[in-house]
Short mmCIF file of C-alpha atoms and ligand atoms in Angstrom, two decimals:
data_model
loop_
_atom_site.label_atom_id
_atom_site.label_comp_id
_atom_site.label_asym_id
_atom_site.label_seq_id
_atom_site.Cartn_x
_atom_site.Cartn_y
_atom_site.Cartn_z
CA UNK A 182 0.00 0.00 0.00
CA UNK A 183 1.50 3.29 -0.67
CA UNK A 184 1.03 6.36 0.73
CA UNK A 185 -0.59 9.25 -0.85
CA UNK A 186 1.94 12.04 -0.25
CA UNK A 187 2.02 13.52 -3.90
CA UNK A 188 3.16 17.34 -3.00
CA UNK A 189 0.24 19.73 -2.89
CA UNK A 190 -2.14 17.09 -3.80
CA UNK A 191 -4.84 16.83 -0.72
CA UNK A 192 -5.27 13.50 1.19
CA UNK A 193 -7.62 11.63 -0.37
CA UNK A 194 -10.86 11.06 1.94
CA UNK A 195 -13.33 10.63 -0.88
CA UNK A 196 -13.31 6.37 -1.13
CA UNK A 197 -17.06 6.59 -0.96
CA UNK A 198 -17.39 8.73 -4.46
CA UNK A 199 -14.90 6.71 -6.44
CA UNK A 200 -11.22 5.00 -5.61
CA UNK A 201 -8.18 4.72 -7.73
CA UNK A 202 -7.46 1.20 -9.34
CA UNK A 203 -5.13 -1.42 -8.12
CA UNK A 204 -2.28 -1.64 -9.94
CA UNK A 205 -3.39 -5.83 -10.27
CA UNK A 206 -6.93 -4.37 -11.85
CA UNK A 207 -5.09 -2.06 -14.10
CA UNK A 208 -2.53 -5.28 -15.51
CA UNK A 209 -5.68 -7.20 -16.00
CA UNK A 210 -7.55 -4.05 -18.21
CA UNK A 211 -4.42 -2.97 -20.36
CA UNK A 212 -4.28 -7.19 -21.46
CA UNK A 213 -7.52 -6.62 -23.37
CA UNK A 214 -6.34 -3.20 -25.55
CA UNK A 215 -3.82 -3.57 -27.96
CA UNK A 216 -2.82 -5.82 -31.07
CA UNK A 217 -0.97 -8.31 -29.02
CA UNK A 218 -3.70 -8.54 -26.05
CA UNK A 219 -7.11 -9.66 -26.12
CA UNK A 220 -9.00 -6.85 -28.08
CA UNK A 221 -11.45 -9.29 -30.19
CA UNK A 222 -15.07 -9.06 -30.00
CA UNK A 223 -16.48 -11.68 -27.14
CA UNK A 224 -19.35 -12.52 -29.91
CA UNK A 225 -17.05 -13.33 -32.51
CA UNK A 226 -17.80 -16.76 -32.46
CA UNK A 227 -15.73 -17.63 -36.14
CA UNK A 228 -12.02 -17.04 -35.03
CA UNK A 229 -9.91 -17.21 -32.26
CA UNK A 230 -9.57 -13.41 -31.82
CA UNK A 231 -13.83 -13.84 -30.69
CA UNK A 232 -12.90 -16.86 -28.60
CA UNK A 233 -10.62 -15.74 -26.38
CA UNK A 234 -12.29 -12.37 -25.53
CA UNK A 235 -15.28 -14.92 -24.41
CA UNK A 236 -13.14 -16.94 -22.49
CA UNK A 237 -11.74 -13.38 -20.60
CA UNK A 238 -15.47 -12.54 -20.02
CA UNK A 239 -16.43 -16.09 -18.83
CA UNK A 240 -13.37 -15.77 -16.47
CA UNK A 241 -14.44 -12.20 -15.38
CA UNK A 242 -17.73 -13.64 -14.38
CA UNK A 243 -16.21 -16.26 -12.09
CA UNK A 244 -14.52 -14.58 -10.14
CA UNK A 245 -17.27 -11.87 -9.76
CA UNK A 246 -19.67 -14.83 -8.63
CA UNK A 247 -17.02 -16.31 -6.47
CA UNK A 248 -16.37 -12.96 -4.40
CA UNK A 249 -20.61 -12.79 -4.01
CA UNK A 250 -21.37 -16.16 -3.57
CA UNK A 251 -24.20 -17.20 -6.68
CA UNK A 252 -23.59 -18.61 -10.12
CA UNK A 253 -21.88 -16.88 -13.01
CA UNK A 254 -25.04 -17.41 -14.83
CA UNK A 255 -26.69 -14.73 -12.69
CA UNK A 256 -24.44 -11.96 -13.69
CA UNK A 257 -25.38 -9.46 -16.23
CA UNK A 258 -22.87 -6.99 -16.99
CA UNK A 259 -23.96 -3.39 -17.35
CA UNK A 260 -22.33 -0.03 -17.50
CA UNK A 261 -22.47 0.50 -13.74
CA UNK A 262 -24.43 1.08 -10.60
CA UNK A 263 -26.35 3.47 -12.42
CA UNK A 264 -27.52 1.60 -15.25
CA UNK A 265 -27.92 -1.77 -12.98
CA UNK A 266 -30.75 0.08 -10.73
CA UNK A 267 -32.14 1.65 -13.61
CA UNK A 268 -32.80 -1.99 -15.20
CA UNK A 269 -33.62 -3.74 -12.28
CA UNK A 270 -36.47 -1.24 -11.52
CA UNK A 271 -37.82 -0.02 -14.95
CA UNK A 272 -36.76 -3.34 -16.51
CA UNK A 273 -39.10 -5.35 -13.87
CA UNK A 274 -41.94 -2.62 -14.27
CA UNK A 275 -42.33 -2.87 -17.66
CA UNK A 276 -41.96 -6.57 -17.99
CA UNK A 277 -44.57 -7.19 -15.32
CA UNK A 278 -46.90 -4.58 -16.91
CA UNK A 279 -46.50 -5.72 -20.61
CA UNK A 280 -47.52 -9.36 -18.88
CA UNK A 281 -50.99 -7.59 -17.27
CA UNK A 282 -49.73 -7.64 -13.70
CA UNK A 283 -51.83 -5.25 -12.18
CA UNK A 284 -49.61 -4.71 -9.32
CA UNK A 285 -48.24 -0.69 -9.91
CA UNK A 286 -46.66 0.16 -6.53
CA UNK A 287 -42.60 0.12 -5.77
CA UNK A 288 -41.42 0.94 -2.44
CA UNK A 289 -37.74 2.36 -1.62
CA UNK A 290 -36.35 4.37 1.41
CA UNK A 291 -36.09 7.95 1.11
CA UNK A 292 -32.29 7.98 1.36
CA UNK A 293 -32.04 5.91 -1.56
CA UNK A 294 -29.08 6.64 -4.22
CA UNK A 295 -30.68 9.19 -6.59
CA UNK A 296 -30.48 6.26 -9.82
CA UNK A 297 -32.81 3.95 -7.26
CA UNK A 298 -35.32 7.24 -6.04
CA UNK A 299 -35.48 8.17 -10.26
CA UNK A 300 -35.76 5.11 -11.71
CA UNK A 301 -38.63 4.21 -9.41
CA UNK A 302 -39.88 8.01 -9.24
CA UNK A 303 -39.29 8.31 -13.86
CA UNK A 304 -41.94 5.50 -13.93
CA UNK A 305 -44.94 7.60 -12.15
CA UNK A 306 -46.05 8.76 -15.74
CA UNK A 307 -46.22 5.30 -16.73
CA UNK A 308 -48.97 4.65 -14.34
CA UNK A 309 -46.39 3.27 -11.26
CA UNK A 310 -46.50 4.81 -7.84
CA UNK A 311 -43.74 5.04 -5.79
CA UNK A 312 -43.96 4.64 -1.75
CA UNK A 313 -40.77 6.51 0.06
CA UNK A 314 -40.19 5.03 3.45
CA UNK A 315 -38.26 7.28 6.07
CA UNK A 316 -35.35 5.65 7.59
CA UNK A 317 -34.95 5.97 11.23
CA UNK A 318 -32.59 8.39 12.47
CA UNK A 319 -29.61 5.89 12.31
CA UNK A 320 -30.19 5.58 8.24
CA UNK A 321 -31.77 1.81 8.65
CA UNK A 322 -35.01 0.22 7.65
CA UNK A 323 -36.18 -2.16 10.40
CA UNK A 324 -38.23 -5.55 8.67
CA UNK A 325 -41.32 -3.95 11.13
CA UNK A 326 -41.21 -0.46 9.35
CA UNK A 327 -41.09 -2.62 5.94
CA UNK A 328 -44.14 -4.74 6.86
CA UNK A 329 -46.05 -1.33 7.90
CA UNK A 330 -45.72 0.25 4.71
CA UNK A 331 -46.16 -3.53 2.69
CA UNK A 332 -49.70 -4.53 0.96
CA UNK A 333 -50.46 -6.69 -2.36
CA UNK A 334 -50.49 -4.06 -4.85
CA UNK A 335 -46.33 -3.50 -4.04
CA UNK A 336 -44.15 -5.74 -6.71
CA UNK A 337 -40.82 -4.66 -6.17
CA UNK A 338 -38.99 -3.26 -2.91
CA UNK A 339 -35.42 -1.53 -3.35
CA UNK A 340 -33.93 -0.87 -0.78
CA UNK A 341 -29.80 -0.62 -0.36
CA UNK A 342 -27.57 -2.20 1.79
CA UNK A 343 -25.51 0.45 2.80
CA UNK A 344 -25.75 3.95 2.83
CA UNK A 345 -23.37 5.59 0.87
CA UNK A 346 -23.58 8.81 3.28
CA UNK A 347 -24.01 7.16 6.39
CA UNK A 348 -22.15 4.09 6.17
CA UNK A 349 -25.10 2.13 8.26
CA UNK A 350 -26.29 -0.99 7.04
CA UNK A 351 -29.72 -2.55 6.67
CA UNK A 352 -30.10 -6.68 6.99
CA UNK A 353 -31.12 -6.89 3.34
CA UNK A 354 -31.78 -10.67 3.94
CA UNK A 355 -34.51 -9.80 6.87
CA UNK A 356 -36.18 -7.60 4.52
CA UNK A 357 -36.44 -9.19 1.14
CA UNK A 358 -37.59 -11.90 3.61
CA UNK A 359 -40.66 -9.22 4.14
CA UNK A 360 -41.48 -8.29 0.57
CA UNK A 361 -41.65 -11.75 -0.74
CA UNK A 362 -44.78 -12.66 2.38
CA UNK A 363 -46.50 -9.94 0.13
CA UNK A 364 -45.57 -11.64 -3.13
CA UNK A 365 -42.81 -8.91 -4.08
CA UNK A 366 -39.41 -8.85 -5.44
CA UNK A 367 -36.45 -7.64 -3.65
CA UNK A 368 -33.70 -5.36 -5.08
CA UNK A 369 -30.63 -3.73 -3.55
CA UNK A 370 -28.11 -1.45 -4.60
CA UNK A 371 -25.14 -3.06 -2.94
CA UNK A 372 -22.59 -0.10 -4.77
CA UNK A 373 -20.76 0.40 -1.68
CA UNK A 374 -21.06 -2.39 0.15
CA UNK A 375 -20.04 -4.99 -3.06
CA UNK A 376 -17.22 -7.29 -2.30
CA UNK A 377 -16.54 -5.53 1.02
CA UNK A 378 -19.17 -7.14 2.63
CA UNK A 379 -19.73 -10.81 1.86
CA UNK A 380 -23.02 -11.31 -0.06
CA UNK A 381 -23.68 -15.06 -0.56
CA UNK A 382 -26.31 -14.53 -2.45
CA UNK A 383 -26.96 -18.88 -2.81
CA UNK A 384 -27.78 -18.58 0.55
CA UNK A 385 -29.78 -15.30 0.33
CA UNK A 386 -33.19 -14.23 -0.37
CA UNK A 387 -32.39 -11.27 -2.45
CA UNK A 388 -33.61 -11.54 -5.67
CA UNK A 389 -31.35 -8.52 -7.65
CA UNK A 390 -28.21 -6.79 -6.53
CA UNK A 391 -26.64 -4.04 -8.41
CA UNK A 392 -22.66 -4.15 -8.38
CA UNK A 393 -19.98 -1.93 -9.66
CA UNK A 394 -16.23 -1.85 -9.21
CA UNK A 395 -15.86 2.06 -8.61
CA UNK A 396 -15.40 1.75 -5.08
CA UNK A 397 -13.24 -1.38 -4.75
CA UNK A 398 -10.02 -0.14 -6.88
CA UNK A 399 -11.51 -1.10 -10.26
CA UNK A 400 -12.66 0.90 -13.11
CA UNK A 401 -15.61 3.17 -13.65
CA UNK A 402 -17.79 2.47 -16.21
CA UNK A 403 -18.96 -0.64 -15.98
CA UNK A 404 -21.26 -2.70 -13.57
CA UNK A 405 -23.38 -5.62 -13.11
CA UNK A 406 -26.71 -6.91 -12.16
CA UNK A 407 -27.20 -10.01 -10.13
CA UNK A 408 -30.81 -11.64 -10.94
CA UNK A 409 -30.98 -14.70 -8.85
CA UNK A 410 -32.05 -17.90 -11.14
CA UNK A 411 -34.45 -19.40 -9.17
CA UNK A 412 -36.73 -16.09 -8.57
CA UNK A 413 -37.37 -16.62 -12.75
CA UNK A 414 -37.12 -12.76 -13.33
CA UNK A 415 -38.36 -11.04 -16.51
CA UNK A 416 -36.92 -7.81 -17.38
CA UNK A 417 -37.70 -5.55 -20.20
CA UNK A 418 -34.33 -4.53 -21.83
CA UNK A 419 -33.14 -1.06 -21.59
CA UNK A 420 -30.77 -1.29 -23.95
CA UNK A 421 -32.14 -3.10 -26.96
CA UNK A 422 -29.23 -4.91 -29.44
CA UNK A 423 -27.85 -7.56 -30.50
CA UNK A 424 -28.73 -10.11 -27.63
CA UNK A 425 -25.50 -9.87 -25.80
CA UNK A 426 -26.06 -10.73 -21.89
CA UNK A 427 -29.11 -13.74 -22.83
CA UNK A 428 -30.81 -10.92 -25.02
CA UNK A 429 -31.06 -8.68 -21.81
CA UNK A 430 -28.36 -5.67 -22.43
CA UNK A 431 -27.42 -4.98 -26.13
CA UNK A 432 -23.85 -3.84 -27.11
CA UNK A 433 -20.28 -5.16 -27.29
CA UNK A 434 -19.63 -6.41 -24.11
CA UNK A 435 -16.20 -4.23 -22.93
CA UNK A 436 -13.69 -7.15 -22.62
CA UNK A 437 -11.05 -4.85 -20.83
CA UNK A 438 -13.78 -3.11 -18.20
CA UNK A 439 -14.94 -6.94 -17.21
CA UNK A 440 -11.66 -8.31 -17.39
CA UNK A 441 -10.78 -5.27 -14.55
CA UNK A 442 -14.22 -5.71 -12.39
CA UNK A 443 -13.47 -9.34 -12.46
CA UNK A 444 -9.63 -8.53 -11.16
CA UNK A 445 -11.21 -6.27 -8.61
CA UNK A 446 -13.43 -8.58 -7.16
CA UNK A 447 -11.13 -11.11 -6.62
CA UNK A 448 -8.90 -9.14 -4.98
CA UNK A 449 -11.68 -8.00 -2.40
CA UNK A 450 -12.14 -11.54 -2.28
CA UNK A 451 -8.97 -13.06 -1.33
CA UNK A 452 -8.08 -9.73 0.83
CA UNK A 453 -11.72 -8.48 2.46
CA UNK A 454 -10.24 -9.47 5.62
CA UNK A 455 -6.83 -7.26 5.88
CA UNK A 456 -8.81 -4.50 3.58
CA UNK A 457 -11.75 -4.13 6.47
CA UNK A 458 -9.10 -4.26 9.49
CA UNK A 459 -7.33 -1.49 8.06
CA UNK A 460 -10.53 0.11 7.17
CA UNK A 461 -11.89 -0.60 10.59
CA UNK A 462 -8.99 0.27 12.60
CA UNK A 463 -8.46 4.21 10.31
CA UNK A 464 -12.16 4.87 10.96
CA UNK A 465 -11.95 4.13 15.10
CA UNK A 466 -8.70 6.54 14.82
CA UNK A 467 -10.94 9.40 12.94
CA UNK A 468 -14.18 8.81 14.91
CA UNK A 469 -11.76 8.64 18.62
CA UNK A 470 -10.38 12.44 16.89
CA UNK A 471 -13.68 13.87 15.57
CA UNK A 472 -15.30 12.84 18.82
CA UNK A 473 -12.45 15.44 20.85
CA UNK A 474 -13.81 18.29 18.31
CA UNK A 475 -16.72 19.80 21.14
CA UNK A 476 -20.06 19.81 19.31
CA UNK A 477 -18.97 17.11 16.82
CA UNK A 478 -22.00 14.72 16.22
CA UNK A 479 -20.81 11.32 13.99
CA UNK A 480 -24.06 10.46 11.99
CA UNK A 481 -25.60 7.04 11.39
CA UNK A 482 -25.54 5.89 15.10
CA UNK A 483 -28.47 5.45 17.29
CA UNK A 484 -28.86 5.36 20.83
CA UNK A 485 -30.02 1.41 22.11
CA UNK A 486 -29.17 0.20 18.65
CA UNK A 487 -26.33 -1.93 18.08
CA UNK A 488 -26.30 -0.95 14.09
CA UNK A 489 -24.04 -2.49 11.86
CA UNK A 490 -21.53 -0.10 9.33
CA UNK A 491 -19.36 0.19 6.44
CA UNK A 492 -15.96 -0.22 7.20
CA UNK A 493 -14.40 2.92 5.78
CA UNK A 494 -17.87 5.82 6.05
CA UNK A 495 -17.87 8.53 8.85
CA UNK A 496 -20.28 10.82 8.35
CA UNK A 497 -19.83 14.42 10.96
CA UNK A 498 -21.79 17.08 11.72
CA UNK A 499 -20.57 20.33 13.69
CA UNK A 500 -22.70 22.51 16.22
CA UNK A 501 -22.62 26.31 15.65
CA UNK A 502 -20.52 26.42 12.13
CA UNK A 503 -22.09 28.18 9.15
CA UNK A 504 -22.61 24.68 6.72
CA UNK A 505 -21.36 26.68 3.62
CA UNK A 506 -18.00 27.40 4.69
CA UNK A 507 -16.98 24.49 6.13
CA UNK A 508 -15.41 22.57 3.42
CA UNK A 509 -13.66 25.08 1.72
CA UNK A 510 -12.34 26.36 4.83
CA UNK A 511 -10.93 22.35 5.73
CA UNK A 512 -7.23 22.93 3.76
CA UNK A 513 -5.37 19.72 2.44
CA UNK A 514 -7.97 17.05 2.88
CA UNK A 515 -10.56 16.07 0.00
CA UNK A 516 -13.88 15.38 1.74
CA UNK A 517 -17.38 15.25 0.37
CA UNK A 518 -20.15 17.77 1.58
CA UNK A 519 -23.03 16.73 2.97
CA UNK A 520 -24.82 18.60 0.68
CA UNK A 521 -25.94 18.25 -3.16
CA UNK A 522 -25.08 21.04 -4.87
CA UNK A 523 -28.10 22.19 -7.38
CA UNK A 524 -27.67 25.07 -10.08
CA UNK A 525 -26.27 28.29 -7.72
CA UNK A 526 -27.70 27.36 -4.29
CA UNK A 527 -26.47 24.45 -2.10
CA UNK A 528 -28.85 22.82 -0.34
CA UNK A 529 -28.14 20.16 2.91
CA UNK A 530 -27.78 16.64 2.13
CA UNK A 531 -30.99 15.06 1.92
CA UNK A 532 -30.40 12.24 3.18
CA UNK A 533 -29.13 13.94 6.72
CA UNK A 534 -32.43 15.65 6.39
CA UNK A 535 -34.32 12.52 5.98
CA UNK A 536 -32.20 10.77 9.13
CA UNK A 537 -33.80 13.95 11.21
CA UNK A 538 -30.95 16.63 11.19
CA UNK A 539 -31.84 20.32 10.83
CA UNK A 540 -31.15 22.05 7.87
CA UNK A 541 -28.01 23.61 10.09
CA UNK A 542 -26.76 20.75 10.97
CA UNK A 543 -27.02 18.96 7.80
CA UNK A 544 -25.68 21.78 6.25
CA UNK A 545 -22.72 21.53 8.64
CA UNK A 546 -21.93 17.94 7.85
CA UNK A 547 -19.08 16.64 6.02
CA UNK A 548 -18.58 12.83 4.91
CA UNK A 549 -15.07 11.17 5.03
CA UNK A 550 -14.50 7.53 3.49
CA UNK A 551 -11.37 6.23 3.81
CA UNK A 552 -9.76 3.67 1.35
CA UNK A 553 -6.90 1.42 1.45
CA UNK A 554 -4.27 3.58 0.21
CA UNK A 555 -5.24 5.32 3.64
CA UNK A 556 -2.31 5.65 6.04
CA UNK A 557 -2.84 6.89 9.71
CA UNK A 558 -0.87 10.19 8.95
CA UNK A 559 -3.67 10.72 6.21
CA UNK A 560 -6.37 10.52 9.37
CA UNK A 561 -4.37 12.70 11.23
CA UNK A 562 -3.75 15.64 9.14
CA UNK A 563 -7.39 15.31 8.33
CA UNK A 564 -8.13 15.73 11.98
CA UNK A 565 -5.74 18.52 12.08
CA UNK A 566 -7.58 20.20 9.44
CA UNK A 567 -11.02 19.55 10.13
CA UNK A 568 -10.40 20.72 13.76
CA UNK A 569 -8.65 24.03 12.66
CA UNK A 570 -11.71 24.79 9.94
CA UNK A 571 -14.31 24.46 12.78
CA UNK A 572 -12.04 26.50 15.30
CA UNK A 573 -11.61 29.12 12.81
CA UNK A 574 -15.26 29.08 11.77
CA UNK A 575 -16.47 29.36 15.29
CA UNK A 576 -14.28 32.41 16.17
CA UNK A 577 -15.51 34.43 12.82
C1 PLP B 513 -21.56 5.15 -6.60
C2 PLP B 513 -22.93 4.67 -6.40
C3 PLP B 513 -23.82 4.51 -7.48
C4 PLP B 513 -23.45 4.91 -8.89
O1 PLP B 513 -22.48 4.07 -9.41
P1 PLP B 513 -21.98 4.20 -10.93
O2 PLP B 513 -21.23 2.93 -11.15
O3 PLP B 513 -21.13 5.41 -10.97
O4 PLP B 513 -23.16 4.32 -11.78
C5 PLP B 513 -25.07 4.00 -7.22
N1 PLP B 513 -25.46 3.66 -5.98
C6 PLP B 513 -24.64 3.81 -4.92
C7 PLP B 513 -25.11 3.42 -3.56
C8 PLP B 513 -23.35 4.32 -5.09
O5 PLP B 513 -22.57 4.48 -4.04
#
């Protein structure tokens, strides 16, 4: 692992948004570019140059349902997280409504990933509705707040298993468990969770899991949807082609991106454990520092609850600082805001909104995910930083 110490450059503490590639998943893409690599198309099926590509895809796909636990034959490969929620949701709509289901009704949480909350929400003028449930203040849907908002007309529930703000983690199993008592699927964008956390989906009751390799040291661009066999799902294509993926996602599969996810999720694989130690022990050094910062309040924890997190997510907010200057007051250290910037105002995060923070407070919020070219200097100039931004803000 090496350090990040690039002069001028600010210590990276944005893992959550996207991480570099590992130099492994990098070897593994460039094989499948040039003249003397693998650069044939998979579907080729009349020369070698068509075979081999196949035979990097096939591999790509073993080692992707190795590191989750199901059969290869349940991947689909996509262009990312984006695209695999975005099929999973419209996809199952569509197909269930061309076959005269008369079920309309999708339920998600309200702190959804925006690709899950549109999908669902971009199907309302095609006759769908969409039901929002509001997490509890730790970012988690309890099974019980599922069954509340459940009846027969729902066919599909997404709901994620982690937060990608919060870090907390819902028990994905307990609650697809839920929607399928009321006869409904169960999707969940598992984008930052993936790999980290061990799915094994054979043993699972999940029927669809979105995947990408973003945010475990592989490339952008390219993703995959899990549909479990047995749950016999029908999904309308979005992308309509030439019957790559069983006839489900049209276009030239891109040898080199699969040949890196596959390379990334082996790697998670074969190192989760030393990964989430490292992980583990960098967050309890930044959350034992942010906690000495007086009026610091670490999201995504509630009191009496014993919830479960993401290795590498800390989510802060800071009593009495004025939200807007925060960040570009912290010098040296590349953090995300809580907050989604829109056109010329910036509005809080909604998702610490949704959780029950003030507009202040959410406003006042910053996000830190650590990765594993994280070092403990790296945690401690950020707490350096973060500390002198709110001391400075304070005395202003
Ligand atoms: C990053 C992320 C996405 C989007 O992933 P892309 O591969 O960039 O489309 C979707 N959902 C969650 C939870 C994410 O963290």
């Amino acid at each position: 692992m090496q350090a990040k110490t690039a002069p001028k450059l600010p210590v990276y503490l944005d893992n959550a948004a996207s991480t570099p590639m590992d130099q492994r998943v990098i070897d593994a893409m460039v094989k499948c570019l040039s003249y003397e690599g693998i650069f044939g198309n998979s579907a080729s099926k009349d020369h070698v140059y068509g075979w081999q590509a196949a035979e990097v895809i096939d591999n790509a796909r073993d080692q992707i349902a190795l590191a989750i636990g199901c059969s290869p034959l349940e991947i689909i490969f996509t262009s990312g997280a984006t695209e695999s929620n975005n099929f999973a949701i419209k996809g199952l709509a569509r197909a269930l409504n061309k076959a005269g289901d008369k079920r309309k009704t999708i339920i998600t949480s309200s702190i959804e990933h925006k690709a899950v909350i549109e999908s669902a929400t971009a199907l309302e003028c095609e006759g769908f509705v969409v039901k929002l449930i509001r997490p509890r203040t730790d970012g988690t849907i309890t099974p019980e707040m599922l069954d509340e908002a459940m009846d027969e007309s729902v066919f599909l529930v997404s709901i994620s298993q982690a937060n990608s703000v919060l870090g907390s983690m819902n028990d994905i199993n307990a609650l697809a468990e839920v929607a399928h008592t009321y006869g409904a699927l169960y999707h969940s964008d598992c984008a930052q969770s993936n790999a980290l956390i061990p799915l094994d989906l054979d043993n699972s009751l999940v029927d669809m899991v979105t995947l990408t390799p973003e945010k475990i040291y592989g490339p952008k661009g390219i993703g995959a949807l899990y549909l479990k066999r047995s749950s016999n799902i029908e999904l309308d294509p979005l992308i309509s082609g030439g019957g790559h993926e069983k006839g489900l996602r049209g276009g030239t599969p891109a040898t080199h991106q699969i040949a890196a996810m596959g390379e990334a999720f082996a790697i998670m694989q074969k190192e989760r454990t030393k990964v989430c130690e490292h992980l583990e022990s960098l967050k309890n050094r930044l959350i034992t520092g942010l906690k000495e910062i007086p009026g610091a309040h670490i999201n995504g924890y509630m009191e009496g609850t014993d919830t479960p997190h993401l290795p590498g997510i800390v989510s802060v907010s800071f009593d009495k600082v004025e939200g807007k200057f925060l960040i570009p007051t912290i010098r040296g250290v590349a953090v995300s805001s809580g907050s989604a910037c829109s056109s010329s105002v910036v509005k809080p995060s909604y998702i610490l909104t949704e959780t029950g923070h003030s507009d202040e407070l959410a406003m006042a919020s910053i996000r830190l995910s650590i990765g594993r070219f994280n070092t403990e200097e790296d945690i401690d100039t950020a707490l350096k930083a973060i500390a002198n931004a709110v001391n400075m803000l304070r005395k202003a």
